[in-house]
Amino acid sequence: MSGFQALYRRELRAYFSSALAPLFLVIFLVLTAAFGFWFGGFFERNQADLSPFFIFHPWLYLILVPAVSMRLWAEERHTGSIELLLTLPIHTHTAVIAKFLAAWTFIALTLALTFPCWLTVNYLGHPDNGAVLAAYLGSLVLAGSYLAIGSALSANTQSQVIAFISTVIVCLLLLLAGQPIVLDVCRAWLPSLLVDAISALSLLSHFQAIQKGVLDLRDLLYFALTIGVWLWATTVLINHQQAD
Amino acid sequence: MIEVNALTKRFGDRVAVSNLSFSVRPGEILGFLGPNGAGKSTTLRVIAGFTPASSGTASLGGHDVSSSPLAARRLLGYLPEGAPAWPEMTPLAFLECIARLRAMPAERANARLKTVIERLGLGPVLHQRIDTLSKGFKRRVGLAQAVLHDPPVLILDEPTDGLDPNQKHEVRSLIKEMALDKTILISTHLLEDVQVLCTRALIIHQGQQVADATPQSLAARSRFHQAVTIQLHPDVEADELALIMKLIHAVPGVREIDIQAPAQTAGHQITVFPQLGHDLYGAIRELASQADWPTQDVRLELGRLDEVFREITRAAGDAA
């Protein structure tokens, strides 16, 4: 366990000792505020809730989370430090989980720094704080899913640019899977069972359910499974890549 | 103790390491030699448990690196090729992190940190980011990481690469000291490392083992082994040189004579090769002093490792 802790701490510290942390924090906070208050029509709605703020998260994360996840393994492979890490007495899956959790913690901290938005709605009215909390949770697990996908795709390359772009594409596909634009195309030539399956894979519909304040176990299970499967894929990819 | 048994590593169709077997015992320093691309680093990676073997086994202290990796890795200090480290850390933070990753108790970690930092002269750069360090310092940080937990088995990929002569000397004496009770495997392309450091040398070429012997017995394979080299004064006249050559030819047991033209401040250099089993040194020495030759030096050659290395790897290349 101490190996896990040591790696987790190292990774978390690495975010803050590079220019990434301040840059990411500022961009994330500016964009969430800008999208929520201006484009989301926060004031025009005359409703004391944070929907306009959360509704853009899937799209913001689409660019911001891959920027965090791209370095997870691609950088280790590029500098060769992966050889050091994986000859220390820790398992590959331990390293995968420690690195993932450190990145997730970093994003959770960023998300926590949006608390002034929450204070603002509480000052302006009486929001359903339970729903707000559920939406924060939804946002966090969505970011975790993107990160897990990014982790696997980062393990697949030495290039952080490739890791970034491939993560954006895969996340976008999974986001849109449940949208009419995708489903209508699929319906034309796929059996309805498969169409339903594709629709159930959609990150967006599961996020929207939670974001509305409905905490369904199935949605949470979906995100837990997504994270688990992609982290497992990361471990497999890393072990496989050392072989050739 | 390092045990390697019929180790083979293929990348696709390319065979990087072919059927390699050897073992290293505590107290030994095995030098792993070979031209670039011979499969040195690949072999070390397999033994360190980073890359799985295609077939064959490797074990450290009795623990197979693929079936009980953690037990094997606990015994191992490993310096990977190029001495990678996490670039944004300082050497101190890096070494402290390695100590925690290896689950060293705090007290022991502190004591070892102090020793290692002092032995490798890392004091002046402890708080500087690793990516701003010179090549020599980076290499020493990598070495510090490998020896931090005082492991019984050390695998070092080119430990002296990029170091200046003083640092090389320091690192070599550190390795020699540790060899008293440890099993050490180093790869190098510096024959000097082999000569002053290794108790045994294993040469591989195109993934195959082509020699496994002590540096002395390897040197003895050199055509220079037991040859006598005479260094003449620069101002030797041509007729005097001709006379000397004639006298040497008359010595029994001489097989061949090489003569090298004067270079810079040195005069002609004559190398006399003996027939098998003949000892020329005494005879030539006596001849030189009796006839009062204008020599600067008469010496017995022990053999030249670089020449043997070239011979072995070229012959193997032709055979392949």
mmCIF file of N, CA and C in Angstrom, chain B residues 109-189:
data_model
loop_
_atom_site.group_PDB
_atom_site.id
_atom_site.type_symbol
_atom_site.label_atom_id
_atom_site.label_comp_id
_atom_site.label_asym_id
_atom_site.label_seq_id
_atom_site.Cartn_x
_atom_site.Cartn_y
_atom_site.Cartn_z
ATOM 1 N N ALA B 109 15.864 4.841 5.573
ATOM 2 C CA ALA B 109 15.860 5.635 4.347
ATOM 3 C C ALA B 109 16.735 6.869 4.527
ATOM 4 N N ASN B 110 16.584 7.542 5.667
ATOM 5 C CA ASN B 110 17.374 8.751 5.905
ATOM 6 C C ASN B 110 18.860 8.451 5.936
ATOM 7 N N ALA B 111 19.211 7.375 6.627
ATOM 8 C CA ALA B 111 20.630 7.018 6.727
ATOM 9 C C ALA B 111 21.198 6.695 5.348
ATOM 10 N N ARG B 112 20.443 5.906 4.572
ATOM 11 C CA ARG B 112 20.905 5.512 3.238
ATOM 12 C C ARG B 112 20.978 6.715 2.297
ATOM 13 N N LEU B 113 19.984 7.607 2.407
ATOM 14 C CA LEU B 113 19.988 8.812 1.579
ATOM 15 C C LEU B 113 21.274 9.593 1.791
ATOM 16 N N LYS B 114 21.623 9.745 3.080
ATOM 17 C CA LYS B 114 22.815 10.518 3.421
ATOM 18 C C LYS B 114 24.062 9.880 2.799
ATOM 19 N N THR B 115 24.184 8.570 2.987
ATOM 20 C CA THR B 115 25.349 7.849 2.464
ATOM 21 C C THR B 115 25.441 7.978 0.945
ATOM 22 N N VAL B 116 24.314 7.712 0.295
ATOM 23 C CA VAL B 116 24.306 7.665 -1.167
ATOM 24 C C VAL B 116 24.580 9.046 -1.764
ATOM 25 N N ILE B 117 23.970 10.066 -1.168
ATOM 26 C CA ILE B 117 24.173 11.430 -1.658
ATOM 27 C C ILE B 117 25.641 11.820 -1.530
ATOM 28 N N GLU B 118 26.237 11.400 -0.411
ATOM 29 C CA GLU B 118 27.637 11.742 -0.196
ATOM 30 C C GLU B 118 28.541 10.971 -1.160
ATOM 31 N N ARG B 119 28.300 9.658 -1.280
ATOM 32 C CA ARG B 119 29.153 8.836 -2.140
ATOM 33 C C ARG B 119 29.084 9.258 -3.602
ATOM 34 N N LEU B 120 27.923 9.691 -4.050
ATOM 35 C CA LEU B 120 27.793 10.043 -5.461
ATOM 36 C C LEU B 120 27.941 11.550 -5.691
ATOM 37 N N GLY B 121 28.298 12.277 -4.641
ATOM 38 C CA GLY B 121 28.571 13.708 -4.795
ATOM 39 C C GLY B 121 27.383 14.497 -5.307
ATOM 40 N N LEU B 122 26.186 14.182 -4.797
ATOM 41 C CA LEU B 122 24.989 14.873 -5.285
ATOM 42 C C LEU B 122 24.670 16.134 -4.481
ATOM 43 N N GLY B 123 25.447 16.369 -3.412
ATOM 44 C CA GLY B 123 25.207 17.516 -2.543
ATOM 45 C C GLY B 123 24.896 18.831 -3.253
ATOM 46 N N PRO B 124 25.720 19.237 -4.221
ATOM 47 C CA PRO B 124 25.523 20.560 -4.831
ATOM 48 C C PRO B 124 24.239 20.700 -5.662
ATOM 49 N N VAL B 125 23.616 19.587 -6.061
ATOM 50 C CA VAL B 125 22.462 19.709 -6.962
ATOM 51 C C VAL B 125 21.171 19.178 -6.349
ATOM 52 N N LEU B 126 21.187 18.940 -5.030
ATOM 53 C CA LEU B 126 20.044 18.291 -4.388
ATOM 54 C C LEU B 126 18.715 18.988 -4.635
ATOM 55 N N HIS B 127 18.767 20.336 -4.777
ATOM 56 C CA HIS B 127 17.506 21.076 -4.883
ATOM 57 C C HIS B 127 17.279 21.668 -6.268
ATOM 58 N N GLN B 128 17.989 21.082 -7.257
ATOM 59 C CA GLN B 128 17.839 21.571 -8.622
ATOM 60 C C GLN B 128 16.973 20.568 -9.379
ATOM 61 N N ARG B 129 16.121 21.047 -10.286
ATOM 62 C CA ARG B 129 15.296 20.105 -11.054
ATOM 63 C C ARG B 129 16.169 19.154 -11.865
ATOM 64 N N ILE B 130 15.783 17.891 -11.931
ATOM 65 C CA ILE B 130 16.600 16.889 -12.615
ATOM 66 C C ILE B 130 16.773 17.223 -14.101
ATOM 67 N N ASP B 131 15.730 17.787 -14.742
ATOM 68 C CA ASP B 131 15.873 18.068 -16.182
ATOM 69 C C ASP B 131 16.851 19.206 -16.479
ATOM 70 N N THR B 132 17.325 19.902 -15.432
ATOM 71 C CA THR B 132 18.320 20.951 -15.689
ATOM 72 C C THR B 132 19.738 20.450 -15.385
ATOM 73 N N LEU B 133 19.870 19.200 -14.969
ATOM 74 C CA LEU B 133 21.189 18.690 -14.585
ATOM 75 C C LEU B 133 22.011 18.261 -15.802
ATOM 76 N N SER B 134 23.336 18.253 -15.627
ATOM 77 C CA SER B 134 24.217 17.764 -16.686
ATOM 78 C C SER B 134 24.084 16.250 -16.790
ATOM 79 N N LYS B 135 24.597 15.719 -17.906
ATOM 80 C CA LYS B 135 24.493 14.281 -18.154
ATOM 81 C C LYS B 135 25.134 13.475 -17.020
ATOM 82 N N GLY B 136 26.280 13.958 -16.545
ATOM 83 C CA GLY B 136 27.002 13.251 -15.483
ATOM 84 C C GLY B 136 26.193 13.186 -14.192
ATOM 85 N N PHE B 137 25.576 14.305 -13.846
ATOM 86 C CA PHE B 137 24.770 14.332 -12.619
ATOM 87 C C PHE B 137 23.533 13.453 -12.762
ATOM 88 N N LYS B 138 22.905 13.497 -13.963
ATOM 89 C CA LYS B 138 21.719 12.664 -14.181
ATOM 90 C C LYS B 138 22.072 11.191 -13.974
ATOM 91 N N ARG B 139 23.221 10.796 -14.545
ATOM 92 C CA ARG B 139 23.669 9.411 -14.425
ATOM 93 C C ARG B 139 23.864 9.059 -12.956
ATOM 94 N N ARG B 140 24.443 9.997 -12.192
ATOM 95 C CA ARG B 140 24.707 9.709 -10.776
ATOM 96 C C ARG B 140 23.412 9.650 -9.973
ATOM 97 N N VAL B 141 22.409 10.465 -10.367
ATOM 98 C CA VAL B 141 21.105 10.383 -9.702
ATOM 99 C C VAL B 141 20.503 8.995 -9.955
ATOM 100 N N GLY B 142 20.642 8.523 -11.204
ATOM 101 C CA GLY B 142 20.147 7.191 -11.555
ATOM 102 C C GLY B 142 20.840 6.097 -10.759
ATOM 103 N N LEU B 143 22.151 6.240 -10.596
ATOM 104 C CA LEU B 143 22.908 5.263 -9.812
ATOM 105 C C LEU B 143 22.483 5.300 -8.347
ATOM 106 N N ALA B 144 22.285 6.523 -7.835
ATOM 107 C CA ALA B 144 21.878 6.685 -6.437
ATOM 108 C C ALA B 144 20.562 5.949 -6.207
ATOM 109 N N GLN B 145 19.652 6.111 -7.148
ATOM 110 C CA GLN B 145 18.346 5.452 -7.087
ATOM 111 C C GLN B 145 18.515 3.930 -7.052
ATOM 112 N N ALA B 146 19.478 3.426 -7.852
ATOM 113 C CA ALA B 146 19.644 1.972 -7.955
ATOM 114 C C ALA B 146 20.235 1.362 -6.686
ATOM 115 N N VAL B 147 21.120 2.104 -6.011
ATOM 116 C CA VAL B 147 21.804 1.515 -4.856
ATOM 117 C C VAL B 147 21.184 1.926 -3.526
ATOM 118 N N LEU B 148 20.142 2.781 -3.593
ATOM 119 C CA LEU B 148 19.563 3.375 -2.389
ATOM 120 C C LEU B 148 19.175 2.343 -1.326
ATOM 121 N N HIS B 149 18.521 1.256 -1.737
ATOM 122 C CA HIS B 149 18.034 0.287 -0.759
ATOM 123 C C HIS B 149 19.064 -0.805 -0.495
ATOM 124 N N ASP B 150 20.310 -0.564 -0.918
ATOM 125 C CA ASP B 150 21.403 -1.504 -0.666
ATOM 126 C C ASP B 150 21.025 -2.915 -1.113
ATOM 127 N N PRO B 151 20.672 -3.061 -2.384
ATOM 128 C CA PRO B 151 20.136 -4.337 -2.867
ATOM 129 C C PRO B 151 21.228 -5.387 -3.050
ATOM 130 N N PRO B 152 20.885 -6.667 -2.889
ATOM 131 C CA PRO B 152 21.886 -7.721 -3.101
ATOM 132 C C PRO B 152 22.217 -7.941 -4.578
ATOM 133 N N VAL B 153 21.320 -7.500 -5.471
ATOM 134 C CA VAL B 153 21.578 -7.678 -6.905
ATOM 135 C C VAL B 153 21.527 -6.312 -7.588
ATOM 136 N N LEU B 154 22.554 -6.025 -8.397
ATOM 137 C CA LEU B 154 22.575 -4.756 -9.115
ATOM 138 C C LEU B 154 22.690 -5.018 -10.607
ATOM 139 N N ILE B 155 21.824 -4.361 -11.381
ATOM 140 C CA ILE B 155 21.937 -4.428 -12.833
ATOM 141 C C ILE B 155 22.070 -2.994 -13.329
ATOM 142 N N LEU B 156 23.213 -2.683 -13.904
ATOM 143 C CA LEU B 156 23.485 -1.297 -14.286
ATOM 144 C C LEU B 156 23.772 -1.219 -15.782
ATOM 145 N N ASP B 157 22.925 -0.487 -16.495
ATOM 146 C CA ASP B 157 23.114 -0.337 -17.939
ATOM 147 C C ASP B 157 23.989 0.893 -18.187
ATOM 148 N N GLU B 158 25.217 0.663 -18.587
ATOM 149 C CA GLU B 158 26.192 1.712 -18.851
ATOM 150 C C GLU B 158 26.321 2.716 -17.708
ATOM 151 N N PRO B 159 26.816 2.232 -16.557
ATOM 152 C CA PRO B 159 26.874 3.109 -15.380
ATOM 153 C C PRO B 159 27.869 4.260 -15.514
ATOM 154 N N THR B 160 28.893 4.115 -16.345
ATOM 155 C CA THR B 160 29.911 5.174 -16.404
ATOM 156 C C THR B 160 29.754 6.064 -17.630
ATOM 157 N N ASP B 161 28.707 5.841 -18.410
ATOM 158 C CA ASP B 161 28.505 6.623 -19.625
ATOM 159 C C ASP B 161 28.258 8.098 -19.273
ATOM 160 N N GLY B 162 28.961 8.974 -19.943
ATOM 161 C CA GLY B 162 28.731 10.403 -19.738
ATOM 162 C C GLY B 162 29.446 10.994 -18.537
ATOM 163 N N LEU B 163 30.256 10.200 -17.852
ATOM 164 C CA LEU B 163 30.976 10.736 -16.691
ATOM 165 C C LEU B 163 32.383 11.177 -17.103
ATOM 166 N N ASP B 164 32.930 12.175 -16.398
ATOM 167 C CA ASP B 164 34.310 12.569 -16.683
ATOM 168 C C ASP B 164 35.255 11.591 -15.980
ATOM 169 N N PRO B 165 36.551 11.636 -16.306
ATOM 170 C CA PRO B 165 37.464 10.607 -15.774
ATOM 171 C C PRO B 165 37.449 10.486 -14.249
ATOM 172 N N ASN B 166 37.340 11.618 -13.542
ATOM 173 C CA ASN B 166 37.304 11.549 -12.083
ATOM 174 C C ASN B 166 36.044 10.853 -11.589
ATOM 175 N N GLN B 167 34.929 11.220 -12.204
ATOM 176 C CA GLN B 167 33.656 10.613 -11.803
ATOM 177 C C GLN B 167 33.650 9.121 -12.129
ATOM 178 N N LYS B 168 34.228 8.786 -13.298
ATOM 179 C CA LYS B 168 34.319 7.377 -13.669
ATOM 180 C C LYS B 168 35.059 6.603 -12.594
ATOM 181 N N HIS B 169 36.184 7.171 -12.175
ATOM 182 C CA HIS B 169 37.000 6.514 -11.166
ATOM 183 C C HIS B 169 36.183 6.320 -9.888
ATOM 184 N N GLU B 170 35.466 7.356 -9.497
ATOM 185 C CA GLU B 170 34.671 7.334 -8.268
ATOM 186 C C GLU B 170 33.569 6.273 -8.349
ATOM 187 N N VAL B 171 32.871 6.256 -9.484
ATOM 188 C CA VAL B 171 31.776 5.293 -9.654
ATOM 189 C C VAL B 171 32.319 3.865 -9.693
ATOM 190 N N ARG B 172 33.464 3.685 -10.376
ATOM 191 C CA ARG B 172 34.047 2.345 -10.428
ATOM 192 C C ARG B 172 34.450 1.863 -9.037
ATOM 193 N N SER B 173 35.022 2.763 -8.241
ATOM 194 C CA SER B 173 35.429 2.284 -6.919
ATOM 195 C C SER B 173 34.206 2.001 -6.049
ATOM 196 N N LEU B 174 33.141 2.764 -6.272
ATOM 197 C CA LEU B 174 31.893 2.489 -5.539
ATOM 198 C C LEU B 174 31.358 1.097 -5.899
ATOM 199 N N ILE B 175 31.336 0.802 -7.199
ATOM 200 C CA ILE B 175 30.834 -0.506 -7.651
ATOM 201 C C ILE B 175 31.713 -1.640 -7.108
ATOM 202 N N LYS B 176 33.033 -1.416 -7.158
ATOM 203 C CA LYS B 176 33.956 -2.441 -6.664
ATOM 204 C C LYS B 176 33.738 -2.733 -5.187
ATOM 205 N N GLU B 177 33.528 -1.662 -4.426
ATOM 206 C CA GLU B 177 33.282 -1.813 -2.992
ATOM 207 C C GLU B 177 32.025 -2.642 -2.743
ATOM 208 N N MET B 178 30.981 -2.308 -3.515
ATOM 209 C CA MET B 178 29.706 -2.997 -3.309
ATOM 210 C C MET B 178 29.801 -4.458 -3.720
ATOM 211 N N ALA B 179 30.741 -4.752 -4.634
ATOM 212 C CA ALA B 179 30.840 -6.110 -5.178
ATOM 213 C C ALA B 179 31.239 -7.132 -4.129
ATOM 214 N N LEU B 180 31.754 -6.675 -2.995
ATOM 215 C CA LEU B 180 32.201 -7.618 -1.972
ATOM 216 C C LEU B 180 31.115 -8.629 -1.623
ATOM 217 N N ASP B 181 29.882 -8.150 -1.478
ATOM 218 C CA ASP B 181 28.818 -9.078 -1.081
ATOM 219 C C ASP B 181 27.626 -9.049 -2.033
ATOM 220 N N LYS B 182 27.783 -8.379 -3.176
ATOM 221 C CA LYS B 182 26.637 -8.284 -4.087
ATOM 222 C C LYS B 182 26.904 -8.987 -5.411
ATOM 223 N N THR B 183 25.800 -9.210 -6.116
ATOM 224 C CA THR B 183 25.885 -9.767 -7.457
ATOM 225 C C THR B 183 25.674 -8.612 -8.423
ATOM 226 N N ILE B 184 26.656 -8.367 -9.281
ATOM 227 C CA ILE B 184 26.565 -7.173 -10.113
ATOM 228 C C ILE B 184 26.702 -7.523 -11.592
ATOM 229 N N LEU B 185 25.786 -6.979 -12.363
ATOM 230 C CA LEU B 185 25.832 -7.147 -13.817
ATOM 231 C C LEU B 185 25.844 -5.749 -14.433
ATOM 232 N N ILE B 186 26.900 -5.412 -15.172
ATOM 233 C CA ILE B 186 26.906 -4.108 -15.829
ATOM 234 C C ILE B 186 27.040 -4.308 -17.330
ATOM 235 N N SER B 187 26.403 -3.420 -18.073
ATOM 236 C CA SER B 187 26.658 -3.445 -19.506
ATOM 237 C C SER B 187 27.502 -2.224 -19.810
ATOM 238 N N THR B 188 28.361 -2.352 -20.767
ATOM 239 C CA THR B 188 29.235 -1.227 -21.083
ATOM 240 C C THR B 188 29.753 -1.392 -22.498
ATOM 241 N N HIS B 189 30.173 -0.299 -23.101
ATOM 242 C CA HIS B 189 30.931 -0.452 -24.329
ATOM 243 C C HIS B 189 32.347 0.083 -24.141
#
